[in-house]
Amino acid sequence: MLKINGKQCDYAGMTISEILELEHYEKFRVAVERNQEIIPKAQYDSVHVQDQDQLEIVSFVGGG
Amino acid sequence: MSEYVKEIKNPAIPSREEFYQALAERHGAKLQEKFLQSSVAICGLGGLGSLIAILLARAGIGKLSLLDFDRVDLSNLNRQQYFVDQIGMYKTDALSRNIHRIAPYCEISANTVKITEENIPKLFGQESVICEAFDNPETKAMLADTILTQFPEKYLVCASGMAGISSANLIRTKKITSHFYLCGDQVSELTDGEGLFASRVAVCAAHQAHTILRILAGLQDN
């Protein structure tokens, strides 16, 4: 199990892109942090999450 | 001193030392010295950025870097810190003038530019904190991604979710990583039915400005 935004998820082994799709996030409107480190967008297809990872998906909405 | 202040030639403008003393009395000399030596970049000078810049200038931040490509429009005046006679001016120019009427010794570097992934490496230098104050969600995400990966030593303070007339109490500051803070309710999006209210946008801007002051003060807990 790993945690995404504090919620337990069974996504070990998946890429960031796969998780974003499953959780209905838009790739170009998020920033993704794993274990206190930002994952660059260029690596969303190649980074695989692991058991015990803590993920934070920051979603940006319009307005400012 | 800025060109604008020189133009005024008003003997009533207090000296640099008088300004500093007045601020040091309010904030404490030690903190004021930190603020004076600080440099902050503000990306986007709309409802958030124009107010954040003014709040930081009032706090006595030594250097502000202001970045925006746009001009002041009538539709901005419900929430952005400009005047009617500034409609049509570049926001960088208008805000520089407004800040210098408040804080004449604040050193401003204004850059009328559209920020892209490609030009980001050239746009930032000595600033220890970068503030994201755009309105477009893709641009917000692009800046966060690029700054956090290319400038890991800088602090980034972003905003997401301040539209609509929901309670202002829903707006809060969240520390995402050691160098990344997010202010807003994270959900209230600008849509046709959900406009931007000066009061709620100001709450979010104040969260961002206050987070920046706390970072500069060395109080990075949340």
Coordinates of C-alpha atoms in Angstrom, one line a residue:
Chain A
M1 CA 0.0 0.0 0.0
L2 CA 1.0 3.6 -0.5
K3 CA -0.5 6.9 0.4
I4 CA -1.9 9.5 -2.1
N5 CA -2.9 12.8 -0.5
G6 CA -3.2 10.9 2.8
K7 CA -5.4 8.2 1.4
Q8 CA -4.3 4.5 1.3
C9 CA -4.1 3.2 -2.3
D10 CA -3.1 -0.1 -3.9
Y11 CA -1.2 1.4 -6.8
A12 CA 2.4 0.0 -6.2
G13 CA 4.3 -0.6 -9.4
M14 CA 2.2 1.9 -11.5
T15 CA 3.6 4.9 -13.2
I16 CA 2.6 8.5 -12.2
S17 CA 0.8 8.9 -15.6
E18 CA -1.3 5.8 -14.9
I19 CA -2.2 7.0 -11.4
L20 CA -3.2 10.4 -12.6
E21 CA -5.5 8.8 -15.2
L22 CA -7.1 6.5 -12.6
E23 CA -7.6 9.3 -10.2
H24 CA -9.0 11.7 -12.9
Y25 CA -6.3 14.3 -12.7
E26 CA -5.2 16.4 -15.7
K27 CA -1.4 16.0 -16.2
F28 CA -0.9 19.6 -17.1
R29 CA -2.7 21.0 -14.1
V30 CA -0.9 19.1 -11.4
A31 CA 2.5 19.0 -9.5
V32 CA 3.4 15.6 -8.1
E33 CA 5.5 15.1 -5.0
R34 CA 6.8 11.7 -3.9
N35 CA 8.5 11.3 -0.5
Q36 CA 9.2 15.1 -0.3
E37 CA 10.6 15.3 -3.8
I38 CA 9.0 16.8 -6.9
I39 CA 8.7 14.5 -9.9
P40 CA 9.3 16.4 -13.1
K41 CA 6.5 16.1 -15.7
A42 CA 8.9 14.5 -18.2
Q43 CA 9.3 11.5 -15.8
Y44 CA 5.6 10.8 -15.3
D45 CA 5.7 7.8 -17.7
S46 CA 8.9 6.4 -16.4
V47 CA 8.7 6.7 -12.6
H48 CA 7.0 3.7 -10.9
V49 CA 5.7 4.2 -7.4
Q50 CA 6.6 1.7 -4.7
D51 CA 5.0 0.2 -1.6
Q52 CA 5.2 2.6 1.3
D53 CA 5.6 5.7 -1.0
Q54 CA 3.9 8.9 0.1
L55 CA 2.5 10.8 -2.8
E56 CA 1.0 14.3 -2.9
I57 CA -0.8 15.3 -6.0
V58 CA -1.3 19.1 -6.1
S59 CA -4.1 20.1 -8.4
F60 CA -4.2 23.7 -9.7
V61 CA -7.6 25.3 -10.5
G62 CA -8.1 28.6 -12.4
G63 CA -8.3 32.0 -10.8
G64 CA -5.9 34.6 -9.4
Chain B
M1 CA 15.8 55.8 -5.2
S2 CA 13.5 55.1 -8.1
E3 CA 13.0 57.4 -11.0
Y4 CA 9.4 57.9 -10.0
V5 CA 10.4 59.1 -6.5
K6 CA 13.0 61.5 -8.0
E7 CA 10.2 62.9 -10.2
I8 CA 8.1 63.8 -7.3
K9 CA 10.8 65.9 -5.6
N10 CA 8.6 66.2 -2.6
P11 CA 10.5 67.2 0.5
A12 CA 7.8 65.6 2.6
I13 CA 8.9 62.1 1.7
P14 CA 10.7 60.6 4.7
S15 CA 14.2 59.5 4.3
R16 CA 15.3 55.9 3.8
E17 CA 16.4 55.8 7.5
E18 CA 13.1 57.2 8.7
F19 CA 11.2 54.5 6.8
Y20 CA 13.5 51.8 8.1
Q21 CA 13.1 53.0 11.7
A22 CA 9.3 53.2 11.5
L23 CA 9.2 49.6 10.2
A24 CA 11.8 48.3 12.7
E25 CA 9.6 49.7 15.5
R26 CA 6.7 47.7 14.2
H27 CA 8.5 44.4 13.3
G28 CA 11.6 44.4 15.4
A29 CA 15.0 45.5 14.1
K30 CA 16.3 42.0 13.6
L31 CA 13.4 40.9 11.5
Q32 CA 13.3 44.2 9.6
E33 CA 17.0 43.7 8.6
K34 CA 16.1 40.3 7.2
F35 CA 13.2 41.7 5.2
L36 CA 15.4 44.5 3.9
Q37 CA 18.0 42.1 2.6
S38 CA 15.4 39.9 1.0
S39 CA 14.4 39.5 -2.6
V40 CA 11.1 38.1 -3.8
A41 CA 9.8 37.4 -7.3
I42 CA 6.1 37.7 -8.0
C43 CA 4.8 35.9 -11.1
G44 CA 1.5 37.4 -12.3
L45 CA 0.2 40.8 -11.2
G46 CA -3.6 40.2 -11.1
G47 CA -5.8 40.0 -8.1
L48 CA -3.3 37.9 -6.1
G49 CA 0.0 39.3 -7.3
S50 CA -0.8 43.0 -7.2
L51 CA -1.9 42.7 -3.6
I52 CA 1.0 40.4 -2.6
A53 CA 3.5 42.8 -4.0
I54 CA 1.9 45.7 -2.0
L55 CA 1.8 43.7 1.2
L56 CA 5.5 42.7 0.9
A57 CA 6.5 46.3 0.0
R58 CA 4.7 47.6 3.1
A59 CA 6.5 45.0 5.2
G60 CA 9.8 46.5 4.0
I61 CA 11.0 43.7 1.6
G62 CA 14.2 45.1 0.0
K63 CA 13.8 43.9 -3.5
L64 CA 10.7 42.9 -5.5
S65 CA 10.8 41.4 -9.0
L66 CA 7.5 41.9 -10.8
L67 CA 6.6 39.8 -13.8
D68 CA 3.5 40.0 -16.0
F69 CA 2.8 40.5 -19.8
D70 CA -0.6 42.0 -19.5
R71 CA -2.1 45.5 -19.3
V72 CA -4.6 46.9 -16.8
D73 CA -8.2 46.4 -17.9
L74 CA -11.5 47.8 -16.6
S75 CA -12.5 44.3 -15.6
N76 CA -9.5 44.1 -13.3
L77 CA -10.6 46.9 -11.1
N78 CA -13.0 44.8 -9.0
R79 CA -10.0 43.2 -7.2
Q80 CA -6.7 44.3 -8.5
Q81 CA -4.6 47.1 -7.0
Y82 CA -4.7 49.6 -9.9
F83 CA -6.4 52.9 -10.5
V84 CA -8.9 54.0 -13.2
D85 CA -6.3 56.3 -14.8
Q86 CA -4.0 53.3 -15.2
I87 CA -6.3 51.4 -17.6
G88 CA -4.2 50.4 -20.6
M89 CA -0.8 50.6 -18.8
Y90 CA 1.3 47.6 -18.5
K91 CA 0.7 46.1 -15.0
T92 CA 4.4 46.0 -14.3
D93 CA 4.6 49.8 -14.9
A94 CA 1.4 50.6 -13.0
L95 CA 2.2 48.5 -10.0
S96 CA 5.8 49.8 -9.8
R97 CA 4.4 53.3 -9.5
N98 CA 1.8 52.3 -7.0
I99 CA 4.3 50.5 -4.8
H100 CA 6.7 53.5 -5.0
R101 CA 4.0 55.7 -3.7
I102 CA 3.8 53.4 -0.6
A103 CA 7.4 52.3 -0.3
P104 CA 9.7 54.7 -2.2
Y105 CA 12.9 52.8 -1.3
C106 CA 11.7 49.3 -2.3
E107 CA 13.9 48.2 -5.2
I108 CA 11.7 47.0 -8.0
S109 CA 12.7 45.1 -11.1
A110 CA 9.8 45.0 -13.4
N111 CA 9.7 42.6 -16.3
T112 CA 6.9 42.7 -18.9
V113 CA 7.2 39.2 -20.2
K114 CA 5.1 36.1 -20.7
I115 CA 6.6 33.4 -18.5
T116 CA 7.3 30.1 -20.3
E117 CA 9.1 26.9 -19.5
E118 CA 11.8 28.0 -21.9
N119 CA 12.5 31.5 -20.4
I120 CA 12.2 30.6 -16.7
P121 CA 16.0 29.9 -16.3
K122 CA 16.8 33.5 -17.5
L123 CA 14.1 35.2 -15.4
F124 CA 15.1 34.3 -11.9
G125 CA 18.3 35.0 -10.1
Q126 CA 18.9 36.3 -6.6
E127 CA 15.3 35.9 -5.3
S128 CA 15.1 33.4 -2.4
V129 CA 11.3 33.1 -2.7
I130 CA 9.2 32.9 -5.9
C131 CA 5.5 33.6 -5.7
E132 CA 3.1 32.0 -8.2
A133 CA 0.1 34.3 -8.7
F134 CA -1.2 33.4 -12.2
D135 CA -4.8 32.7 -13.1
N136 CA -4.3 29.9 -15.6
P137 CA -4.1 26.4 -14.1
E138 CA -1.7 25.0 -16.7
T139 CA 0.7 28.0 -16.2
K140 CA 0.5 27.5 -12.4
A141 CA 1.4 23.8 -12.8
M142 CA 4.2 24.6 -15.3
L143 CA 5.8 27.2 -13.0
A144 CA 5.6 24.8 -10.0
D145 CA 7.1 21.9 -12.0
T146 CA 9.9 24.0 -13.5
I147 CA 10.9 26.0 -10.4
L148 CA 10.9 23.1 -8.1
T149 CA 13.0 21.0 -10.4
Q150 CA 15.4 23.7 -11.8
F151 CA 15.7 25.8 -8.7
P152 CA 15.4 23.4 -5.8
E153 CA 17.1 25.9 -3.4
K154 CA 14.4 28.5 -3.9
Y155 CA 11.1 28.6 -2.0
L156 CA 7.9 28.5 -4.0
V157 CA 4.5 29.8 -2.8
C158 CA 1.6 28.9 -5.0
A159 CA -2.2 29.5 -5.0
S160 CA -5.0 27.3 -6.1
G161 CA -8.7 27.8 -5.3
M162 CA -10.0 31.3 -4.3
A163 CA -12.9 31.9 -6.7
G164 CA -16.5 32.2 -5.8
I165 CA -18.3 33.4 -2.7
S166 CA -17.8 30.3 -0.4
S167 CA -16.5 31.0 3.1
A168 CA -13.1 32.6 3.4
N169 CA -12.4 30.2 6.2
L170 CA -11.8 27.4 3.7
I171 CA -8.7 29.2 2.4
R172 CA -5.6 27.9 4.1
T173 CA -1.8 27.4 3.6
K174 CA -0.5 23.9 3.2
K175 CA 3.2 23.0 3.3
I176 CA 3.7 20.4 0.5
T177 CA 7.5 20.0 0.7
S178 CA 10.3 21.8 2.6
H179 CA 10.4 24.4 -0.2
F180 CA 6.8 24.3 -1.6
Y181 CA 3.7 25.9 -0.1
L182 CA 0.2 26.0 -1.5
C183 CA -2.5 28.6 -0.5
G184 CA -6.2 28.4 -1.3
D185 CA -9.1 26.0 -0.8
Q186 CA -7.7 23.9 -3.7
V187 CA -11.1 23.5 -5.3
S188 CA -12.9 26.8 -6.1
E189 CA -12.3 27.2 -9.7
L190 CA -13.0 30.3 -11.8
T191 CA -16.0 29.5 -14.0
D192 CA -18.8 31.5 -15.6
G193 CA -21.0 31.2 -12.5
E194 CA -18.2 31.6 -10.0
G195 CA -16.5 35.0 -10.3
L196 CA -13.6 36.4 -8.4
F197 CA -14.4 38.5 -5.3
A198 CA -11.8 41.0 -4.1
S199 CA -12.4 39.9 -0.5
R200 CA -11.8 36.2 -1.0
V201 CA -8.9 36.7 -3.5
A202 CA -7.4 39.1 -0.9
V203 CA -7.6 36.4 1.8
C204 CA -5.6 34.0 -0.4
A205 CA -3.1 36.8 -1.4
A206 CA -2.6 37.6 2.3
H207 CA -2.0 33.9 3.0
Q208 CA 0.7 33.9 0.3
A209 CA 2.3 37.2 1.5
H210 CA 2.3 36.0 5.1
T211 CA 3.8 32.6 4.2
I212 CA 6.6 34.5 2.4
L213 CA 7.3 36.7 5.4
R214 CA 7.4 33.6 7.6
I215 CA 9.8 31.9 5.2
L216 CA 12.1 35.0 5.2
A217 CA 11.9 35.1 9.0
G218 CA 13.1 31.5 9.1
L219 CA 9.8 30.2 10.5
Q220 CA 9.3 27.4 8.0
D221 CA 7.0 25.2 10.1
N222 CA 3.4 25.7 9.3

